[in-house]
Amino acid sequence: MFEYLPSVDHHRRGPLEAQSAVFDAWVEYLAAEFEPNSLPTPEGSVSEIASDSELIDQLRALEELKGAAAAAQARIAAAFDASQRSKQKHAGLRKEELGRGVASQIALARRESANKGGRLLGLAKALTSEMPYTMQALSFGKISEWRATLLVRETACLSLEDRRQVDEEVAGDAGLLESLGDRQIIARAKAAAYRLDPRAAVNRAAKAASERFVSCRPAPDTMTYLTGLLPVAQGVGVYTALSHEADRLRAAGDSRGRGQIMADTLVERVTGLGDAGSTKVEIQLVMTDRTLLAGDSEPALVPGYGPVPAQWARDLVRRRSRRGPSRRHQSSRGRTKDQAMGGSDKHAEHWVRRLYTAPDTGELVAMDSRARLFPKSLARFIAARDTACRMPWCGAPIRHLDHIRPHNRGGPTSASNGQGLCEACNHAKEAPGWRAEPVRRSSPEAEADAGINAGPGRPVDTATAGHTVDTTTPTGHTYRSTAPPLPGTALPGTALPGALPRLARPQDHPAHLQENPTPPLARPPARSPDSPVEACIADFVWAA
């Protein structure tokens, strides 16, 4: 889904470029014995020429190499930040704008999100300018990058003088530091920090309270982790209230487990509903017509979560819980909460939006607008196509809808020229020297009609890729991002079994909405005696 294209001068051989060549050679050397199509066997493996003791020595040496590489990355990141800030200053940027987009470039180079790139840059600057003993230990592979991060994190609230003193006290003896585990390092750093500046700990606690938040992350088996970072009094208060409610309902005969009651009570109190299973929210479930109507096993897609089983998606649409009545509140007589109140759940409203995709790529058919801002319908369209931030290796939720080619440079407000980005990536893209273009296709007619010229780099074959964007950083490195395949997208050279006919005709749509105008799209669907349900639905949608 993501590709990296090096800058034009990547292979020049100055002093720094020679170092890059050495790093590349090490990667090739370490990967030389790996054969992707062969299973590991004793015969012909490295164990044939090395004893067990030598294998352990190699593991330790490689671990030290990882630490040394992390230290080298820190020095390079700090030097890159200083260079970029100097160039931005000479370009006339205001002081508060210096460094804009630097962390995102580091993140792209390290195949990380923009958020992680910012943390890595902060770590690099602290190690190279404020914590020389920790940097030395990392450079010689005595500690890992994570343990260096722990030391930087636990001293972040201190002044420069106190921080260097803690660095010398904890990391001055490299041999002792090497023998410490994560908890021991944290404990020693905290103890030294509290002793040198007790007030800093109070200020740190106040700052931490201002950074409270709630997040939602995917979990296995169509579940999610809802996490709240709260001040200790509030967090304990919430948990205690949920615990008391669970104890009360269990004592009254509720058959659900304690954890289930606490989870259901949390949902009910936050949403204000009487039943955790009747939450009225829009989740943008994306599924094929075959999955919804014909019992196909093609997984559905929940934007921001990922693929979900087909049967689970159908159950969600039909509002048929497979967990049985045990998750409802049971009285001592065995009646559910709804039965005791003399009623049942009201049927939730379900809306179906038809999204048409090109049969060869699975890409959604384009939509256009003359407005500067993306209309709601077009915004939903782009969000369904991109599912998450389109910047390579980011994956954060979409917060901004971005014109790939800026509107002030003639970029249209269209699906082809739009992409979903998180806030950090969108702001980084606006820094000087960044540019992005939609990548041209093998047949450029559709893009020409939409007002988009060919982007940089090689064209994309419509038979193997969907909506594609090339993002080029100020250093000339290009990163390619392709929208993830939607449910029902066939692999190249294959056809999905049991697919319903396309419900569209060439004369029904403008030319620029046809991904592949020749050959013409399918004729009106014919009734099939073997699938009356499909035929009925096809006729209904065709009439609409």
Coordinates of C-alpha atoms in Angstrom, one line a residue:
M1 CA 0.0 0.0 0.0
F2 CA 3.0 2.3 0.6
E3 CA 6.1 2.8 -1.6
Y4 CA 9.3 4.7 -1.1
L5 CA 11.2 6.4 -4.0
P6 CA 14.7 7.7 -3.0
S7 CA 15.8 11.2 -3.9
V8 CA 17.6 11.9 -7.2
D9 CA 21.1 12.2 -5.5
H10 CA 20.7 9.1 -3.3
H11 CA 23.5 7.3 -5.0
R12 CA 26.1 10.1 -5.1
R13 CA 29.3 9.3 -3.3
G14 CA 30.2 12.2 -1.0
P15 CA 31.3 11.4 2.5
L16 CA 27.8 11.2 3.9
E17 CA 26.5 9.3 0.8
A18 CA 29.3 6.8 1.3
Q19 CA 28.0 6.2 4.8
S20 CA 24.5 5.5 3.4
A21 CA 26.1 2.9 1.0
V22 CA 27.7 1.2 4.0
F23 CA 24.4 1.0 5.8
D24 CA 22.8 -0.5 2.7
A25 CA 25.6 -3.0 2.4
W26 CA 25.0 -4.1 6.0
V27 CA 21.3 -4.7 5.3
E28 CA 22.1 -6.7 2.3
Y29 CA 24.7 -8.7 4.2
L30 CA 22.3 -9.5 7.1
A31 CA 19.5 -10.5 4.7
A32 CA 21.8 -12.6 2.4
E33 CA 21.0 -16.0 3.9
F34 CA 17.2 -15.5 4.1
E35 CA 15.2 -17.2 1.4
P36 CA 11.5 -16.2 1.6
N37 CA 10.2 -19.4 0.0
S38 CA 12.0 -21.9 2.1
L39 CA 11.2 -23.1 5.6
P40 CA 13.9 -23.0 8.2
T41 CA 15.6 -26.3 8.6
P42 CA 18.8 -27.5 10.3
E43 CA 20.3 -28.4 7.0
G44 CA 21.9 -25.5 5.2
S45 CA 21.1 -23.0 8.1
V46 CA 23.5 -20.9 10.1
S47 CA 23.5 -23.5 12.9
E48 CA 25.4 -25.8 10.5
I49 CA 28.5 -23.6 10.8
A50 CA 28.1 -22.1 14.2
S51 CA 27.8 -23.6 17.7
D52 CA 25.0 -22.7 20.1
S53 CA 27.4 -20.5 22.0
E54 CA 28.3 -18.6 18.9
L55 CA 24.6 -18.2 18.0
I56 CA 24.0 -16.5 21.4
D57 CA 27.1 -14.3 20.8
Q58 CA 25.6 -13.3 17.5
L59 CA 22.3 -12.4 19.1
R60 CA 24.0 -10.2 21.6
A61 CA 26.2 -8.5 18.9
L62 CA 23.1 -7.8 16.8
E63 CA 21.3 -6.3 19.8
E64 CA 24.2 -4.0 20.4
L65 CA 24.2 -3.2 16.7
K66 CA 20.5 -2.2 17.1
G67 CA 21.4 0.2 19.9
A68 CA 24.3 1.7 18.0
A69 CA 22.0 2.1 15.0
A70 CA 19.4 3.9 17.1
A71 CA 22.1 6.3 18.4
A72 CA 23.2 7.0 14.9
Q73 CA 19.6 7.7 13.9
A74 CA 19.3 10.1 16.8
R75 CA 22.4 12.0 15.7
I76 CA 21.2 12.1 12.1
A77 CA 17.7 13.2 13.1
A78 CA 19.1 16.1 15.3
A79 CA 21.4 17.2 12.5
F80 CA 18.5 17.1 10.0
D81 CA 16.3 19.2 12.3
A82 CA 19.0 21.8 12.7
S83 CA 19.6 21.9 8.9
Q84 CA 16.0 22.2 8.1
R85 CA 15.4 25.0 10.7
S86 CA 18.4 26.9 9.3
K87 CA 17.0 26.7 5.7
Q88 CA 13.5 27.7 6.9
K89 CA 14.9 30.7 8.7
H90 CA 16.8 31.9 5.6
A91 CA 13.6 31.4 3.6
G92 CA 11.9 34.0 5.8
L93 CA 9.6 31.8 8.0
R94 CA 8.5 33.2 11.3
K95 CA 10.2 31.9 14.5
E96 CA 7.1 29.9 15.6
E97 CA 6.9 28.2 12.2
L98 CA 10.5 26.9 12.2
G99 CA 10.7 23.1 12.2
R100 CA 7.3 22.6 10.6
G101 CA 7.2 19.3 8.7
V102 CA 10.5 18.1 10.1
A103 CA 9.1 15.4 12.4
S104 CA 6.9 14.1 9.5
Q105 CA 9.9 13.7 7.3
I106 CA 11.7 11.7 10.0
A107 CA 8.5 9.6 10.5
L108 CA 8.3 8.8 6.8
A109 CA 12.0 7.8 6.6
R110 CA 11.5 5.5 9.6
R111 CA 8.1 4.2 8.4
E112 CA 6.3 5.6 11.4
S113 CA 3.3 7.9 12.0
A114 CA 3.7 11.6 12.3
N115 CA 3.0 11.4 16.0
K116 CA 5.7 8.8 16.6
G117 CA 8.1 10.9 14.4
G118 CA 7.6 13.9 16.7
R119 CA 8.5 11.7 19.7
L120 CA 11.6 10.3 18.0
L121 CA 12.8 13.8 17.1
G122 CA 12.3 14.9 20.7
L123 CA 14.3 11.9 21.9
A124 CA 17.1 12.6 19.4
K125 CA 17.4 16.2 20.5
A126 CA 17.4 15.4 24.2
L127 CA 20.1 12.6 23.8
T128 CA 22.4 14.7 21.6
S129 CA 22.3 17.9 23.5
E130 CA 21.3 17.2 27.1
M131 CA 22.1 13.6 28.1
P132 CA 25.6 12.6 26.9
Y133 CA 26.0 9.6 29.2
T134 CA 22.8 8.0 28.0
M135 CA 23.8 8.7 24.4
Q136 CA 27.2 7.1 24.9
A137 CA 25.6 4.0 26.4
L138 CA 23.2 3.7 23.5
S139 CA 26.0 4.3 21.0
F140 CA 27.9 1.3 22.4
G141 CA 24.8 -0.9 22.5
K142 CA 24.7 -1.1 26.3
I143 CA 21.0 -0.1 26.4
S144 CA 18.2 -0.3 23.9
E145 CA 16.4 2.7 22.3
W146 CA 13.4 2.0 24.6
R147 CA 15.5 2.3 27.8
A148 CA 17.0 5.5 26.6
T149 CA 13.5 6.7 26.0
L150 CA 12.6 5.9 29.6
L151 CA 15.5 8.0 30.9
V152 CA 14.6 10.9 28.7
R153 CA 10.9 10.6 29.7
E154 CA 11.6 10.6 33.4
T155 CA 13.8 13.6 33.3
A156 CA 11.6 15.7 31.0
C157 CA 10.4 18.0 33.8
L158 CA 13.8 19.0 35.0
S159 CA 16.0 21.9 34.2
L160 CA 19.0 21.4 31.8
E161 CA 21.4 21.4 34.8
D162 CA 19.4 18.9 36.8
R163 CA 18.8 16.7 33.8
R164 CA 22.5 16.4 33.1
Q165 CA 23.1 15.6 36.8
V166 CA 20.5 12.7 36.7
D167 CA 22.0 11.5 33.4
E168 CA 25.5 11.3 35.0
E169 CA 24.1 9.7 38.2
V170 CA 22.1 7.0 36.5
A171 CA 23.9 6.4 33.2
G172 CA 27.5 7.4 34.2
D173 CA 28.4 3.8 34.9
A174 CA 27.6 2.0 31.6
G175 CA 28.3 -1.4 33.1
L176 CA 25.7 -0.8 35.9
L177 CA 23.2 0.7 33.5
E178 CA 23.5 -2.4 31.3
S179 CA 22.4 -4.6 34.2
L180 CA 19.2 -2.6 35.0
G181 CA 15.8 -3.5 33.8
D182 CA 13.0 -1.1 32.8
R183 CA 11.5 -0.7 36.3
Q184 CA 14.9 -0.3 37.9
I185 CA 15.9 2.4 35.4
I186 CA 12.6 4.3 36.0
A187 CA 12.9 4.0 39.8
R188 CA 16.5 5.3 39.8
A189 CA 15.6 8.2 37.5
K190 CA 12.5 9.2 39.5
A191 CA 14.3 9.0 42.8
A192 CA 17.1 11.3 41.5
A193 CA 14.7 13.7 39.9
Y194 CA 12.5 14.0 43.0
R195 CA 15.6 14.6 45.2
L196 CA 17.0 17.3 42.9
D197 CA 13.8 19.2 42.2
P198 CA 10.7 18.2 44.3
R199 CA 8.7 21.1 42.8
A200 CA 9.2 19.7 39.3
A201 CA 7.2 16.6 40.2
V202 CA 4.3 18.8 41.3
N203 CA 4.4 20.8 38.1
R204 CA 4.7 17.6 36.1
A205 CA 1.5 16.2 37.8
A206 CA -0.4 19.4 36.9
K207 CA 0.8 19.2 33.3
A208 CA -0.3 15.6 33.1
A209 CA -3.8 16.5 34.3
S210 CA -4.1 18.9 31.4
E211 CA -3.3 16.2 28.9
R212 CA -6.2 13.9 29.8
F213 CA -8.0 12.3 26.9
V214 CA -10.1 9.4 25.6
S215 CA -9.1 7.2 22.8
C216 CA -10.5 4.2 20.9
R217 CA -8.4 1.5 19.4
P218 CA -9.3 -1.7 17.5
A219 CA -9.2 -5.0 19.5
P220 CA -9.4 -8.6 18.2
D221 CA -12.8 -10.2 17.4
T222 CA -14.8 -7.1 16.5
M223 CA -14.1 -5.4 19.9
T224 CA -12.4 -2.1 20.8
Y225 CA -10.3 -0.7 23.6
L226 CA -11.9 2.5 25.0
T227 CA -9.2 4.1 27.0
G228 CA -9.5 7.2 29.2
L229 CA -6.4 8.9 30.7
L230 CA -7.7 10.7 33.8
P231 CA -6.4 12.2 37.0
V232 CA -6.1 9.5 39.6
A233 CA -9.1 10.7 41.7
Q234 CA -11.4 10.8 38.7
G235 CA -10.3 7.5 37.3
V236 CA -10.7 5.7 40.6
G237 CA -14.1 7.3 41.1
V238 CA -15.3 6.1 37.7
Y239 CA -14.1 2.6 38.4
T240 CA -15.6 2.5 41.9
A241 CA -19.0 3.6 40.7
L242 CA -19.0 0.9 38.0
S243 CA -17.9 -1.7 40.5
H244 CA -20.7 -0.7 43.0
E245 CA -23.3 -0.9 40.2
A246 CA -22.0 -4.3 39.2
D247 CA -22.2 -5.6 42.8
R248 CA -25.7 -4.3 43.2
L249 CA -27.0 -5.9 40.1
R250 CA -25.2 -9.2 40.8
A251 CA -26.8 -9.3 44.2
A252 CA -30.2 -8.7 42.6
G253 CA -29.8 -11.8 40.4
D254 CA -28.3 -10.4 37.2
S255 CA -26.8 -13.4 35.4
R256 CA -24.2 -11.4 33.5
G257 CA -20.6 -11.4 34.7
R258 CA -19.2 -8.5 36.8
G259 CA -17.0 -7.3 33.9
Q260 CA -20.0 -7.4 31.5
I261 CA -22.1 -5.4 33.8
M262 CA -19.4 -2.8 34.3
A263 CA -18.9 -2.5 30.5
D264 CA -22.7 -2.2 29.8
T265 CA -23.2 0.3 32.6
L266 CA -20.3 2.5 31.2
V267 CA -22.0 2.5 27.7
E268 CA -25.4 3.2 29.1
R269 CA -24.3 6.1 31.3
V270 CA -22.1 7.7 28.7
T271 CA -24.7 7.5 25.9
G272 CA -27.8 8.1 28.1
L273 CA -29.6 5.0 26.8
G274 CA -31.3 2.4 28.8
D275 CA -29.7 -0.5 27.0
A276 CA -26.1 -0.8 25.9
G277 CA -27.1 -2.7 22.8
S278 CA -29.3 0.0 21.3
T279 CA -26.8 2.7 20.8
K280 CA -27.8 5.0 18.0
V281 CA -24.6 6.0 16.3
E282 CA -23.4 6.0 12.7
I283 CA -20.6 3.6 12.2
Q284 CA -20.2 3.7 8.4
L285 CA -20.3 -0.1 7.8
V286 CA -19.1 -0.8 4.3
M287 CA -20.1 -4.2 2.7
T288 CA -20.8 -5.6 -0.7
D289 CA -24.4 -6.3 -1.9
R290 CA -23.4 -10.0 -2.0
T291 CA -22.5 -10.0 1.7
L292 CA -25.7 -8.1 2.7
L293 CA -28.2 -9.9 0.6
A294 CA -26.8 -13.2 -0.7
G295 CA -24.9 -14.6 2.4
D296 CA -21.5 -14.1 0.8
S297 CA -18.4 -14.5 3.1
E298 CA -16.6 -11.4 1.8
P299 CA -15.6 -9.4 5.0
A300 CA -17.2 -6.0 5.6
L301 CA -15.2 -2.9 6.6
V302 CA -15.7 -0.5 9.6
P303 CA -13.7 2.7 8.9
G304 CA -11.3 3.3 11.8
Y305 CA -11.5 -0.3 12.9
G306 CA -10.8 -2.6 9.9
P307 CA -12.3 -5.8 8.4
V308 CA -15.1 -7.6 10.3
P309 CA -16.7 -11.0 9.6
A310 CA -19.5 -11.0 7.1
Q311 CA -22.0 -12.7 9.5
W312 CA -21.2 -10.2 12.2
A313 CA -21.9 -7.4 9.8
R314 CA -25.3 -8.9 8.8
D315 CA -26.2 -9.4 12.4
L316 CA -25.4 -5.8 13.2
V317 CA -27.6 -4.6 10.3
R318 CA -30.4 -6.9 11.3
R319 CA -30.0 -6.0 15.0
R320 CA -29.9 -9.7 16.0
S321 CA -27.5 -10.1 18.9
R322 CA -26.0 -13.5 19.0
R323 CA -25.0 -13.2 22.6
G324 CA -28.5 -14.1 23.8
P325 CA -30.5 -12.6 26.6
S326 CA -27.8 -13.0 29.2
R327 CA -26.4 -9.6 28.4
R328 CA -29.6 -7.9 29.3
H329 CA -30.6 -7.1 32.9
Q330 CA -32.3 -10.1 34.4
S331 CA -34.7 -10.0 37.3
S332 CA -35.1 -12.8 39.8
R333 CA -38.1 -14.1 37.7
G334 CA -36.0 -14.4 34.7
R335 CA -37.6 -11.6 32.7
T336 CA -35.4 -9.2 30.8
K337 CA -35.3 -5.5 31.7
D338 CA -37.3 -4.7 28.6
Q339 CA -40.0 -7.3 29.4
A340 CA -40.3 -6.1 33.0
M341 CA -40.9 -2.6 31.6
G342 CA -43.6 -3.9 29.3
G343 CA -41.9 -3.1 26.1
S344 CA -39.1 -4.0 23.7
D345 CA -36.3 -2.3 21.9
K346 CA -37.4 0.1 19.3
H347 CA -36.1 -0.7 15.9
A348 CA -33.0 1.3 15.0
E349 CA -33.0 3.3 11.8
H350 CA -30.9 1.8 9.0
W351 CA -29.8 3.7 5.9
V352 CA -28.2 2.1 2.9
R353 CA -26.0 4.2 0.6
R354 CA -25.1 2.6 -2.7
L355 CA -21.4 3.0 -3.6
Y356 CA -20.4 1.9 -7.1
T357 CA -16.8 0.7 -7.7
A358 CA -14.8 0.1 -10.9
P359 CA -14.8 -3.6 -11.6
D360 CA -11.1 -3.7 -12.5
T361 CA -9.6 -1.8 -9.5
G362 CA -12.4 -1.7 -6.9
E363 CA -12.0 2.1 -6.6
L364 CA -15.1 4.1 -5.9
V365 CA -16.5 6.0 -8.9
A366 CA -15.5 9.7 -8.8
M367 CA -17.6 12.6 -7.6
D368 CA -16.9 16.3 -8.3
S369 CA -17.8 19.6 -6.7
R370 CA -17.1 23.2 -7.7
A371 CA -17.0 24.3 -4.0
R372 CA -13.8 25.1 -2.1
L373 CA -14.9 22.9 0.8
F374 CA -15.8 19.3 0.3
P375 CA -19.6 18.8 0.5
K376 CA -20.8 16.3 3.1
S377 CA -21.7 13.7 0.5
L378 CA -18.2 13.9 -1.1
A379 CA -16.6 13.9 2.4
R380 CA -18.4 10.6 3.2
F381 CA -17.3 9.2 -0.2
I382 CA -13.6 10.0 0.5
A383 CA -13.8 8.8 4.1
A384 CA -15.2 5.5 2.9
R385 CA -12.5 5.1 0.3
D386 CA -9.5 6.1 2.5
T387 CA -10.7 4.7 5.9
A388 CA -7.7 6.3 7.7
C389 CA -5.0 9.0 7.2
R390 CA -3.5 8.5 3.8
M391 CA 0.0 9.5 4.7
P392 CA 2.2 6.4 4.6
W393 CA 2.6 4.5 7.9
C394 CA 0.3 6.9 9.8
G395 CA -3.1 5.2 10.1
A396 CA -4.5 7.8 12.4
P397 CA -8.3 8.7 12.1
I398 CA -9.2 11.1 9.4
R399 CA -9.6 14.7 10.7
H400 CA -9.1 16.8 7.7
L401 CA -10.1 16.5 4.0
D402 CA -7.2 17.7 1.9
H403 CA -6.9 18.9 -1.6
I404 CA -4.0 16.9 -2.9
R405 CA -3.1 19.6 -5.4
P406 CA -4.0 22.8 -3.5
H407 CA -7.1 24.7 -4.4
N408 CA -5.1 27.9 -4.9
R409 CA -3.1 26.1 -7.6
G410 CA -6.1 25.0 -9.6
G411 CA -6.8 21.7 -7.8
P412 CA -10.4 20.7 -8.1
T413 CA -12.7 19.7 -5.2
S414 CA -13.1 16.2 -6.4
A415 CA -12.7 12.6 -5.2
S416 CA -9.6 12.2 -7.4
N417 CA -8.0 15.3 -5.9
G418 CA -9.1 14.7 -2.4
Q419 CA -7.6 12.6 0.4
G420 CA -8.3 12.1 4.1
L421 CA -5.5 13.1 6.5
C422 CA -5.0 13.4 10.2
E423 CA -4.4 16.9 11.6
A424 CA -0.6 16.5 12.0
C425 CA 0.0 15.2 8.5
N426 CA -2.2 17.9 6.9
H427 CA -0.3 20.6 8.7
A428 CA 3.1 19.1 7.8
K429 CA 2.1 18.9 4.1
E430 CA 1.6 22.7 4.1
A431 CA 5.2 23.3 5.1
P432 CA 7.5 24.8 2.4
G433 CA 9.0 22.3 0.0
W434 CA 6.2 19.7 0.3
R435 CA 4.2 18.8 -2.7
A436 CA 1.7 16.1 -3.6
E437 CA 0.0 14.9 -6.8
P438 CA -2.5 12.3 -7.7
V439 CA -0.7 9.6 -9.8
R440 CA -1.7 9.3 -13.4
R441 CA -3.2 6.1 -14.7
S442 CA -2.5 4.1 -17.7
S443 CA -5.4 5.8 -19.4
P444 CA -5.3 9.4 -18.5
E445 CA -8.6 10.4 -20.0
A446 CA -10.6 10.2 -16.8
E447 CA -8.0 12.3 -14.9
A448 CA -7.9 14.9 -17.7
D449 CA -11.6 15.3 -17.5
A450 CA -11.4 15.8 -13.8
G451 CA -8.8 18.6 -14.2
I452 CA -5.8 16.7 -12.9
N453 CA -2.6 16.3 -14.8
A454 CA -0.1 13.5 -14.6
G455 CA 1.7 13.3 -11.2
P456 CA 5.4 12.6 -10.7
G457 CA 6.8 9.1 -11.0
R458 CA 5.7 6.2 -13.0
P459 CA 2.0 5.7 -13.9
V460 CA -0.3 3.4 -12.1
D461 CA -1.8 0.4 -13.9
T462 CA -5.6 0.6 -13.4
A463 CA -5.8 -3.2 -13.3
T464 CA -3.7 -3.4 -10.1
A465 CA -4.2 -0.2 -8.1
G466 CA -6.8 2.2 -6.8
H467 CA -6.6 5.9 -5.9
T468 CA -2.9 6.7 -5.6
V469 CA -1.0 9.8 -4.3
D470 CA 2.7 10.7 -4.5
T471 CA 3.9 12.9 -1.7
T472 CA 7.4 14.5 -2.1
T473 CA 9.3 16.0 0.8
P474 CA 11.7 19.0 0.7
T475 CA 14.6 16.6 0.4
G476 CA 13.3 15.1 -2.8
H477 CA 12.1 11.7 -1.4
T478 CA 8.8 10.5 -2.8
Y479 CA 6.4 8.3 -0.9
R480 CA 3.5 6.6 -2.7
S481 CA 0.2 5.8 -1.0
T482 CA -2.6 3.8 -2.5
A483 CA -6.1 3.6 -1.0
P484 CA -6.8 0.3 0.6
P485 CA -9.0 -2.1 -1.3
L486 CA -12.7 -2.0 -0.4
P487 CA -14.8 -5.2 0.3
G488 CA -15.6 -7.0 -2.9
T489 CA -12.4 -6.0 -4.7
A490 CA -11.0 -8.9 -6.8
L491 CA -7.3 -9.6 -7.1
P492 CA -5.8 -9.0 -10.5
G493 CA -6.8 -11.6 -13.0
T494 CA -9.6 -13.0 -10.8
A495 CA -13.3 -12.6 -10.6
L496 CA -15.5 -12.6 -7.5
P497 CA -17.9 -15.5 -7.5
G498 CA -21.6 -14.9 -7.5
A499 CA -21.2 -11.1 -8.1
L500 CA -24.4 -9.2 -8.8
P501 CA -24.6 -7.4 -12.1
R502 CA -23.5 -3.8 -12.3
L503 CA -26.5 -1.6 -12.0
A504 CA -25.5 1.1 -14.3
R505 CA -25.4 2.0 -18.0
P506 CA -22.9 4.2 -19.8
Q507 CA -25.5 6.7 -20.9
D508 CA -26.6 7.2 -17.3
H509 CA -23.4 8.8 -16.2
P510 CA -21.1 11.6 -17.5
A511 CA -18.0 10.4 -19.2
H512 CA -15.7 11.5 -16.4
L513 CA -17.5 9.2 -14.0
Q514 CA -16.7 6.1 -16.0
E515 CA -13.4 4.5 -14.9
N516 CA -13.3 2.4 -18.0
P517 CA -15.6 3.7 -20.7
T518 CA -14.6 0.9 -23.1
P519 CA -15.9 -1.8 -23.2
P520 CA -19.3 -0.4 -22.1
L521 CA -20.7 -1.2 -18.6
A522 CA -23.0 -4.1 -18.0
R523 CA -26.6 -4.1 -19.5
P524 CA -29.6 -3.9 -17.2
P525 CA -29.6 -7.0 -15.0
A526 CA -31.5 -10.0 -16.2
R527 CA -33.6 -12.1 -13.9
S528 CA -31.9 -15.3 -12.9
P529 CA -34.1 -18.3 -12.1
D530 CA -31.3 -19.6 -9.8
S531 CA -31.2 -16.4 -7.6
P532 CA -34.7 -14.8 -7.3
V533 CA -33.6 -12.7 -4.3
E534 CA -30.7 -11.2 -6.3
A535 CA -32.9 -10.6 -9.3
C536 CA -35.6 -8.9 -7.2
I537 CA -33.1 -6.6 -5.6
A538 CA -31.4 -5.9 -8.9
D539 CA -34.8 -5.0 -10.5
F540 CA -35.7 -2.8 -7.5
V541 CA -32.5 -0.8 -7.6
W542 CA -32.6 -0.6 -11.3
A543 CA -36.1 0.9 -11.2
A544 CA -34.9 3.4 -8.5

